[in-house]
Coordinates of N, CA, C and O in Angstrom, one line a residue:
M1360 N 46.3 23.4 18.9 CA 46.2 22.2 19.7 C 44.9 21.6 19.6 O 43.8 22.2 19.6
I1361 N 44.9 20.3 19.3 CA 43.6 19.5 19.3 C 43.5 18.8 20.7 O 44.4 18.2 21.2
F1362 N 42.3 19.0 21.3 CA 42.0 18.4 22.5 C 41.1 17.1 22.3 O 40.1 17.2 21.6
L1363 N 41.6 16.0 22.7 CA 40.9 14.7 22.5 C 40.4 14.4 23.9 O 41.1 14.3 24.9
T1364 N 39.1 14.1 23.9 CA 38.4 13.7 25.2 C 37.5 12.6 25.0 O 36.8 12.5 24.0
V1365 N 37.5 11.7 25.9 CA 36.6 10.5 25.8 C 35.5 10.5 26.8 O 34.8 9.6 27.0
G1366 N 35.3 11.6 27.5 CA 34.3 11.7 28.6 C 34.8 11.2 29.9 O 36.0 10.8 30.0
T1367 N 34.0 11.2 30.9 CA 34.4 10.9 32.2 C 34.0 9.6 32.7 O 34.5 9.1 33.8
Q1368 N 33.1 8.9 32.0 CA 32.6 7.6 32.6 C 33.5 6.4 32.2 O 33.7 5.5 33.1
F1369 N 33.9 6.3 31.0 CA 34.6 5.1 30.5 C 35.8 5.5 29.6 O 35.7 6.4 28.9
P1370 N 36.8 4.7 29.6 CA 37.9 4.9 28.5 C 37.2 4.6 27.2 O 36.2 4.0 27.0
F1371 N 37.9 5.0 26.1 CA 37.5 4.8 24.7 C 38.7 4.5 24.0 O 39.2 5.3 23.1
D1372 N 39.3 3.3 24.2 CA 40.6 3.0 23.7 C 40.6 3.0 22.1 O 41.6 3.3 21.5
R1373 N 39.5 2.6 21.5 CA 39.5 2.5 20.0 C 39.7 3.9 19.5 O 40.5 4.1 18.5
L1374 N 39.1 4.9 20.0 CA 39.3 6.3 19.6 C 40.8 6.8 19.9 O 41.4 7.3 19.0
V1375 N 41.2 6.6 21.1 CA 42.5 7.1 21.5 C 43.6 6.4 20.7 O 44.5 7.1 20.2
K1376 N 43.5 5.1 20.5 CA 44.6 4.4 19.7 C 44.6 4.9 18.2 O 45.6 5.0 17.6
T1377 N 43.4 5.1 17.7 CA 43.3 5.5 16.3 C 43.9 6.9 16.1 O 44.7 7.2 15.2
V1378 N 43.7 7.8 17.1 CA 44.3 9.2 17.0 C 45.8 9.0 17.2 O 46.6 9.7 16.5
D1379 N 46.2 8.2 18.1 CA 47.7 8.0 18.3 C 48.3 7.5 17.1 O 49.4 8.0 16.7
D1380 N 47.7 6.6 16.4 CA 48.3 6.1 15.1 C 48.3 7.2 14.0 O 49.3 7.2 13.3
L1381 N 47.3 8.0 14.0 CA 47.3 9.1 13.0 C 48.3 10.2 13.3 O 48.9 10.7 12.4
V1382 N 48.6 10.4 14.6 CA 49.7 11.4 15.0 C 51.0 10.7 14.6 O 51.9 11.4 14.0
A1383 N 51.2 9.5 14.9 CA 52.5 8.8 14.6 C 52.7 8.7 13.1 O 53.9 8.9 12.6
A1384 N 51.7 8.6 12.3 CA 51.8 8.5 10.8 C 51.9 9.9 10.2 O 52.1 10.0 9.0
G1385 N 51.8 11.0 11.0 CA 51.9 12.3 10.4 C 50.6 12.9 9.8 O 50.6 14.0 9.2
V1386 N 49.5 12.1 9.9 CA 48.2 12.6 9.4 C 47.7 13.7 10.2 O 47.2 14.7 9.7
I1387 N 47.9 13.6 11.5 CA 47.6 14.7 12.4 C 48.9 15.4 12.8 O 49.8 14.7 13.4
Q1388 N 49.1 16.6 12.4 CA 50.4 17.3 12.7 C 50.3 18.3 13.8 O 51.3 18.7 14.3
D1389 N 49.1 18.6 14.2 CA 48.9 19.5 15.4 C 49.3 18.8 16.7 O 49.2 17.6 16.7
E1390 N 49.6 19.6 17.7 CA 49.8 19.1 19.0 C 48.5 18.5 19.5 O 47.4 19.1 19.2
V1391 N 48.5 17.4 20.1 CA 47.3 16.8 20.7 C 47.5 16.6 22.2 O 48.6 16.1 22.6
F1392 N 46.5 16.9 23.0 CA 46.5 16.6 24.4 C 45.2 15.9 24.6 O 44.1 16.3 24.1
A1393 N 45.2 14.9 25.5 CA 44.0 14.1 25.7 C 43.7 13.7 27.1 O 44.6 13.6 28.0
Q1394 N 42.4 13.6 27.4 CA 41.8 13.1 28.6 C 41.3 11.7 28.1 O 40.4 11.6 27.3
V1395 N 42.0 10.6 28.6 CA 41.7 9.3 28.1 C 41.0 8.3 29.0 O 40.6 7.2 28.6
G1396 N 40.7 8.7 30.3 CA 40.0 7.8 31.2 C 41.0 6.9 32.0 O 42.1 6.8 31.6
D1397 N 40.4 6.4 33.0 CA 41.2 5.5 33.9 C 41.5 4.1 33.2 O 40.6 3.6 32.5
D1398 N 42.6 3.5 33.5 CA 43.0 2.2 33.0 C 42.8 2.1 31.5 O 42.3 1.1 31.0
A1399 N 43.2 3.1 30.8 CA 43.0 3.2 29.4 C 44.3 3.0 28.6 O 45.4 3.0 29.2
Y1400 N 44.1 2.9 27.3 CA 45.3 2.8 26.4 C 46.1 4.1 26.6 O 45.5 5.2 26.6
Q1401 N 47.3 4.0 26.7 CA 48.2 5.2 26.9 C 48.9 5.5 25.6 O 49.6 4.7 25.0
P1402 N 48.6 6.7 25.1 CA 49.1 7.1 23.8 C 50.7 7.2 23.8 O 51.2 7.6 24.9
R1403 N 51.3 7.0 22.7 CA 52.8 7.1 22.6 C 53.2 8.4 21.9 O 54.3 8.9 22.1
S1404 N 52.3 9.0 21.1 CA 52.6 10.1 20.2 C 52.1 11.4 20.8 O 52.4 12.5 20.1
F1405 N 51.4 11.4 21.9 CA 50.9 12.7 22.5 C 50.7 12.4 24.0 O 50.6 11.3 24.4
T1406 N 50.5 13.5 24.7 CA 50.3 13.4 26.2 C 48.8 13.1 26.4 O 47.9 13.7 25.9
G1407 N 48.6 12.1 27.3 CA 47.2 11.7 27.7 C 47.2 11.6 29.2 O 48.1 11.0 29.8
V1408 N 46.1 12.1 29.8 CA 45.9 11.9 31.3 C 44.6 11.2 31.5 O 43.7 11.3 30.7
A1409 N 44.5 10.6 32.6 CA 43.3 9.8 32.9 C 42.1 10.8 33.1 O 41.0 10.6 32.4
S1410 N 42.2 11.8 33.8 CA 41.1 12.7 34.0 C 41.6 14.2 34.3 O 42.8 14.4 34.6
L1411 N 40.7 15.1 34.2 CA 41.0 16.5 34.5 C 39.9 17.1 35.4 O 38.7 16.7 35.2
D1412 N 40.2 18.0 36.2 CA 39.2 18.6 37.0 C 38.4 19.6 36.0 O 38.9 19.9 34.9
K1413 N 37.2 20.0 36.4 CA 36.4 20.8 35.5 C 37.0 22.0 35.0 O 37.0 22.4 33.8
K1414 N 37.7 22.7 35.9 CA 38.4 24.0 35.5 C 39.4 23.8 34.4 O 39.5 24.5 33.4
T1415 N 40.3 22.8 34.6 CA 41.3 22.4 33.7 C 40.8 21.9 32.4 O 41.2 22.3 31.3
F1416 N 39.7 21.1 32.5 CA 39.0 20.6 31.3 C 38.5 21.8 30.4 O 38.8 21.8 29.2
D1417 N 37.8 22.7 31.1 CA 37.3 23.9 30.4 C 38.4 24.7 29.8 O 38.2 25.2 28.7
E1418 N 39.6 24.8 30.4 CA 40.7 25.6 29.9 C 41.2 24.9 28.6 O 41.5 25.6 27.6
Y1419 N 41.3 23.6 28.6 CA 41.7 22.9 27.4 C 40.7 23.1 26.2 O 41.1 23.3 25.1
I1420 N 39.4 23.0 26.5 CA 38.4 23.3 25.5 C 38.6 24.6 24.9 O 38.6 24.8 23.7
H1421 N 38.8 25.6 25.8 CA 38.9 27.0 25.3 C 40.1 27.3 24.5 O 40.1 28.0 23.5
K1422 N 41.2 26.6 24.8 CA 42.5 26.9 24.1 C 42.7 26.0 22.9 O 43.5 26.3 22.0
A1423 N 41.8 25.0 22.8 CA 42.0 24.1 21.6 C 41.5 24.7 20.3 O 40.6 25.5 20.3
S1424 N 42.2 24.4 19.2 CA 41.7 24.8 17.9 C 40.6 23.9 17.4 O 39.8 24.3 16.6
A1425 N 40.6 22.7 17.9 CA 39.5 21.7 17.5 C 39.5 20.6 18.6 O 40.4 20.5 19.4
I1426 N 38.4 19.9 18.6 CA 38.1 18.8 19.6 C 37.8 17.5 18.8 O 37.1 17.5 17.8
I1427 N 38.4 16.5 19.3 CA 38.0 15.1 18.9 C 37.5 14.4 20.1 O 38.1 14.5 21.2
S1428 N 36.3 13.7 19.9 CA 35.7 13.2 21.1 C 34.7 12.0 20.7 O 34.4 11.8 19.6
H1429 N 34.3 11.4 21.8 CA 33.1 10.4 21.6 C 31.9 11.3 21.3 O 32.0 12.5 21.4
A1430 N 30.8 10.7 21.1 CA 29.6 11.5 20.7 C 28.7 11.7 22.0 O 27.5 11.5 21.9
G1431 N 29.3 12.2 23.0 CA 28.6 12.4 24.3 C 28.0 13.8 24.3 O 28.6 14.8 23.8
M1432 N 26.8 13.9 24.8 CA 26.1 15.2 24.8 C 26.8 16.3 25.5 O 26.8 17.5 25.1
G1433 N 27.5 16.0 26.6 CA 28.2 17.1 27.3 C 29.3 17.7 26.5 O 29.4 18.9 26.4
T1434 N 30.1 16.9 25.8 CA 31.2 17.4 24.9 C 30.6 18.1 23.7 O 31.1 19.2 23.3
I1435 N 29.6 17.6 23.1 CA 28.9 18.2 21.9 C 28.4 19.6 22.3 O 28.6 20.6 21.6
T1436 N 27.7 19.7 23.5 CA 27.2 20.9 23.9 C 28.3 21.9 24.2 O 28.2 23.1 23.8
M1437 N 29.3 21.5 24.8 CA 30.4 22.4 25.1 C 31.1 22.9 23.9 O 31.4 24.1 23.7
A1438 N 31.3 22.0 22.9 CA 31.9 22.5 21.6 C 31.0 23.5 20.9 O 31.5 24.5 20.4
L1439 N 29.7 23.2 20.9 CA 28.8 24.2 20.3 C 28.8 25.5 21.0 O 28.7 26.6 20.4
D1440 N 28.7 25.5 22.3 CA 28.7 26.7 23.2 C 30.0 27.5 23.0 O 29.9 28.8 23.1
T1441 N 31.1 26.9 22.7 CA 32.4 27.6 22.5 C 32.7 27.8 21.0 O 33.7 28.5 20.7
G1442 N 31.9 27.3 20.1 CA 32.1 27.5 18.7 C 33.3 26.7 18.2 O 33.9 27.0 17.1
K1443 N 33.7 25.6 18.9 CA 34.9 24.8 18.5 C 34.5 23.8 17.5 O 33.5 23.1 17.6
P1444 N 35.3 23.5 16.4 CA 35.0 22.4 15.5 C 35.2 21.1 16.3 O 36.2 20.9 17.0
L1445 N 34.3 20.2 16.1 CA 34.3 18.9 16.8 C 34.2 17.8 15.8 O 33.3 17.8 14.9
L1446 N 35.1 16.8 15.9 CA 35.0 15.6 15.2 C 34.6 14.5 16.2 O 35.4 14.3 17.2
A1447 N 33.5 13.9 16.1 CA 33.0 12.9 17.0 C 33.1 11.5 16.4 O 32.8 11.3 15.2
M1448 N 33.4 10.5 17.3 CA 33.3 9.1 16.9 C 32.4 8.4 17.9 O 32.8 8.4 19.1
P1449 N 31.3 8.0 17.5 CA 30.4 7.4 18.5 C 30.9 6.0 19.1 O 31.5 5.3 18.4
R1450 N 30.7 5.9 20.4 CA 31.0 4.5 21.0 C 30.0 3.6 20.4 O 28.8 4.0 20.1
L1451 N 30.3 2.3 20.2 CA 29.4 1.3 19.6 C 29.2 0.1 20.5 O 30.1 -0.4 21.1
K1452 N 28.0 -0.3 20.4 CA 27.6 -1.5 21.2 C 28.4 -2.7 20.8 O 28.8 -3.5 21.7
R1453 N 28.6 -2.9 19.6 CA 29.2 -4.2 19.1 C 30.6 -4.3 19.6 O 31.2 -5.4 19.7
Y1454 N 31.3 -3.2 20.1 CA 32.6 -3.3 20.7 C 32.5 -3.3 22.2 O 33.6 -3.2 22.9
G1455 N 31.3 -3.3 22.8 CA 31.2 -3.3 24.2 C 31.4 -2.0 24.8 O 31.7 -1.9 26.0
E1456 N 31.4 -0.9 24.0 CA 31.7 0.4 24.5 C 30.5 1.1 25.2 O 30.7 2.1 25.9
V1457 N 29.3 0.7 24.8 CA 28.0 1.2 25.4 C 27.0 0.1 25.4 O 27.2 -1.0 24.7
V1458 N 25.9 0.3 26.0 CA 24.9 -0.8 26.0 C 23.9 -0.7 24.8 O 23.2 -1.7 24.5
N1459 N 23.9 0.4 24.2 CA 23.1 0.6 22.9 C 23.8 1.6 22.1 O 24.7 2.3 22.5
D1460 N 23.3 1.8 20.9 CA 24.0 2.7 19.9 C 23.4 4.1 19.9 O 23.3 4.8 18.9
H1461 N 23.0 4.6 21.1 CA 22.4 5.9 21.2 C 23.4 7.0 20.7 O 22.9 8.0 20.1
Q1462 N 24.7 6.8 20.8 CA 25.6 7.9 20.4 C 25.6 8.0 18.8 O 25.9 9.1 18.3
V1463 N 25.3 6.9 18.1 CA 25.2 7.0 16.7 C 24.0 7.9 16.3 O 24.2 8.8 15.4
A1464 N 22.9 7.7 17.0 CA 21.7 8.6 16.7 C 22.0 10.0 17.0 O 21.7 10.9 16.2
I1465 N 22.7 10.3 18.1 CA 23.0 11.7 18.5 C 24.0 12.3 17.5 O 23.8 13.4 17.0
A1466 N 25.0 11.5 17.1 CA 26.0 12.0 16.2 C 25.4 12.3 14.8 O 25.6 13.3 14.2
R1467 N 24.5 11.4 14.4 CA 23.9 11.5 13.1 C 23.0 12.8 13.0 O 23.1 13.6 12.1
K1468 N 22.2 13.1 14.1 CA 21.4 14.3 14.1 C 22.2 15.5 14.1 O 21.9 16.5 13.4
F1469 N 23.2 15.6 15.0 CA 24.0 16.8 15.0 C 24.9 17.0 13.7 O 25.1 18.2 13.3
E1470 N 25.2 15.9 13.1 CA 25.9 16.0 11.8 C 25.0 16.6 10.8 O 25.3 17.5 10.0
Q1471 N 23.7 16.1 10.7 CA 22.7 16.6 9.8 C 22.5 18.1 9.9 O 22.2 18.8 9.0
L1472 N 22.6 18.6 11.2 CA 22.3 20.0 11.5 C 23.6 20.8 11.2 O 23.5 22.1 11.3
G1473 N 24.7 20.2 10.8 CA 25.9 20.9 10.5 C 26.7 21.4 11.7 O 27.6 22.2 11.6
H1474 N 26.5 20.7 12.8 CA 27.1 21.1 14.1 C 28.5 20.4 14.3 O 29.3 20.9 15.1
L1475 N 28.7 19.3 13.7 CA 29.9 18.5 13.9 C 30.2 17.6 12.7 O 29.4 17.4 11.9
L1476 N 31.4 17.1 12.7 CA 31.8 16.1 11.8 C 31.8 14.7 12.5 O 32.0 14.7 13.7
V1477 N 31.5 13.7 11.8 CA 31.4 12.3 12.5 C 32.2 11.3 11.7 O 32.1 11.2 10.5
A1478 N 33.0 10.5 12.4 CA 33.6 9.3 11.9 C 32.9 8.1 12.6 O 33.0 8.0 13.8
Y1479 N 32.1 7.4 11.8 CA 31.3 6.3 12.5 C 32.1 5.1 12.7 O 31.8 4.3 13.6
E1480 N 33.2 5.0 12.0 CA 34.2 3.9 12.3 C 35.6 4.4 12.3 O 35.9 5.5 11.8
A1481 N 36.5 3.7 13.0 CA 37.9 4.2 13.1 C 38.5 4.5 11.8 O 39.3 5.4 11.7
G1482 N 38.2 3.7 10.8 CA 38.8 3.9 9.5 C 38.4 5.2 8.8 O 39.1 5.6 7.9
E1483 N 37.4 5.8 9.2 CA 36.9 7.1 8.7 C 37.6 8.3 9.3 O 37.5 9.4 8.8
L1484 N 38.3 8.1 10.4 CA 38.8 9.2 11.2 C 39.9 10.0 10.4 O 39.9 11.2 10.4
A1485 N 40.8 9.3 9.7 CA 41.8 10.0 9.0 C 41.3 11.0 7.9 O 41.7 12.1 7.9
G1486 N 40.3 10.5 7.2 CA 39.7 11.4 6.2 C 38.9 12.6 6.8 O 39.0 13.7 6.4
K1487 N 38.2 12.3 7.9 CA 37.5 13.4 8.6 C 38.4 14.4 9.3 O 38.1 15.6 9.4
V1488 N 39.5 13.9 9.8 CA 40.4 14.8 10.6 C 41.0 15.9 9.6 O 41.3 17.0 10.0
T1489 N 41.2 15.5 8.3 CA 41.7 16.5 7.4 C 40.7 17.6 7.1 O 41.1 18.7 6.7
L1490 N 39.4 17.3 7.4 CA 38.4 18.4 7.2 C 38.2 19.2 8.4 O 37.7 20.3 8.4
L1491 N 38.7 18.8 9.6 CA 38.5 19.4 10.8 C 39.0 20.8 10.9 O 38.4 21.7 11.4
K1492 N 40.2 21.1 10.3 CA 40.9 22.4 10.4 C 40.0 23.5 9.8 O 40.0 24.6 10.3
D1493 N 39.3 23.2 8.7 CA 38.5 24.2 8.0 C 37.0 24.1 8.3 O 36.3 24.9 7.8
F1494 N 36.7 23.2 9.2 CA 35.2 23.0 9.5 C 34.7 24.1 10.4 O 35.3 24.5 11.4
K1495 N 33.6 24.7 10.0 CA 33.0 25.8 10.8 C 31.6 25.3 11.2 O 30.7 25.1 10.4
P1496 N 31.5 24.9 12.5 CA 30.2 24.4 13.0 C 29.1 25.4 12.9 O 29.3 26.6 13.1
K1497 N 28.0 24.9 12.4 CA 26.8 25.8 12.3 C 26.3 26.1 13.7 O 26.2 25.2 14.5
P1498 N 26.1 27.3 14.0 CA 25.6 27.7 15.4 C 24.3 27.0 15.7 O 23.4 26.8 14.9
R1499 N 24.2 26.6 17.0 CA 22.9 25.9 17.4 C 21.9 27.0 17.7 O 22.1 28.0 18.3
Q1500 N 20.7 26.7 17.3 CA 19.5 27.6 17.6 C 18.7 26.9 18.7 O 18.0 25.9 18.5
V1501 N 18.9 27.4 19.9 CA 18.2 26.8 21.1 C 16.7 27.2 21.0 O 16.4 28.4 20.7
Q1502 N 15.9 26.2 21.2 CA 14.4 26.4 21.0 C 13.7 25.8 22.2 O 13.0 24.7 22.1
P1503 N 13.7 26.5 23.4 CA 13.1 25.9 24.6 C 11.6 25.7 24.5 O 11.0 24.8 25.0
E1504 N 10.9 26.6 23.7 CA 9.5 26.4 23.5 C 9.1 25.1 22.8 O 8.2 24.4 23.2
T1505 N 9.9 24.8 21.8 CA 9.7 23.5 21.1 C 9.9 22.3 22.0 O 9.1 21.4 22.0
V1506 N 11.0 22.4 22.8 CA 11.3 21.3 23.7 C 10.1 21.2 24.7 O 9.6 20.1 25.0
A1507 N 9.7 22.3 25.3 CA 8.6 22.2 26.3 C 7.3 21.7 25.6 O 6.6 20.9 26.3
R1508 N 7.0 22.1 24.4 CA 5.8 21.6 23.7 C 5.9 20.0 23.5 O 4.9 19.3 23.7
R1509 N 7.1 19.6 23.1 CA 7.3 18.1 22.9 C 7.1 17.3 24.2 O 6.5 16.3 24.2
I1510 N 7.6 17.9 25.2 CA 7.5 17.2 26.5 C 6.0 17.2 26.9 O 5.5 16.1 27.4
A1511 N 5.3 18.3 26.8 CA 3.9 18.3 27.1 C 3.1 17.3 26.3 O 2.2 16.6 26.8
E1512 N 3.4 17.2 25.0 CA 2.7 16.3 24.1 C 3.0 14.8 24.6 O 2.1 14.0 24.6
F1513 N 4.2 14.6 25.0 CA 4.6 13.2 25.4 C 3.8 12.9 26.7 O 3.2 11.8 26.9
L1514 N 3.8 13.9 27.7 CA 3.1 13.6 28.9 C 1.6 13.5 28.7 O 1.0 12.7 29.4
D1515 N 1.0 14.3 27.8 CA -0.4 14.2 27.5 C -0.7 12.8 26.9 O -1.7 12.2 27.3
G1516 N 0.2 12.3 26.1 CA 0.0 11.0 25.5 C 0.1 9.9 26.6 O -0.7 8.9 26.5
L1517 N 1.0 10.1 27.6 CA 1.0 9.1 28.7 C -0.3 9.1 29.5 O -0.8 8.0 29.8
S1518 N -0.7 10.3 29.8 CA -2.0 10.3 30.6 C -3.2 9.9 29.9 O -4.1 9.2 30.4
A1519 N -3.2 10.1 28.5 CA -4.3 9.6 27.7 C -4.3 8.1 27.6 O -5.3 7.4 27.6
G1520 N -3.1 7.5 27.6 CA -3.0 6.1 27.5 C -3.3 5.3 28.8 O -3.7 4.2 28.8
S1521 N -3.2 6.0 30.0 CA -3.6 5.4 31.2 C -5.0 5.6 31.6 O -5.5 5.1 32.6
A1522 N -5.8 6.4 30.8 CA -7.1 6.7 31.2 C -8.1 5.5 30.8 O -7.8 4.6 30.1

């Protein structure tokens, strides 16, 4: 089962409709279950619900063979923590889906690290979904010391600039 999630803040109709079209065309043959957001596009080829409570959401993540999602940090982190293959499609400013293209930067970095697959445009989703079944995400190496050092350097730079 592929779990499609668009996050909890906004619908992501462009992603849901594209996946719906791929299921209808037989490109995606796995069962798909989706969390699609309130007042969102309602898929015809698979079951979609507006939202899920945390416990149920976590259950779908754990039983999924793969995840398709927006490029939100919460879903990326959860996929990495559970070792699930993730295909992300960033929300884009030009479609009014976000206020800036921060999800593109996030997706690009995690893709470069081998943690996920990315479709930057809806037209890329079909090709990337065929890779999803065999994709093995590279495990994340958590480095809290590096993060702490970078924060300290940033704060030092702020205090030096105000002196």
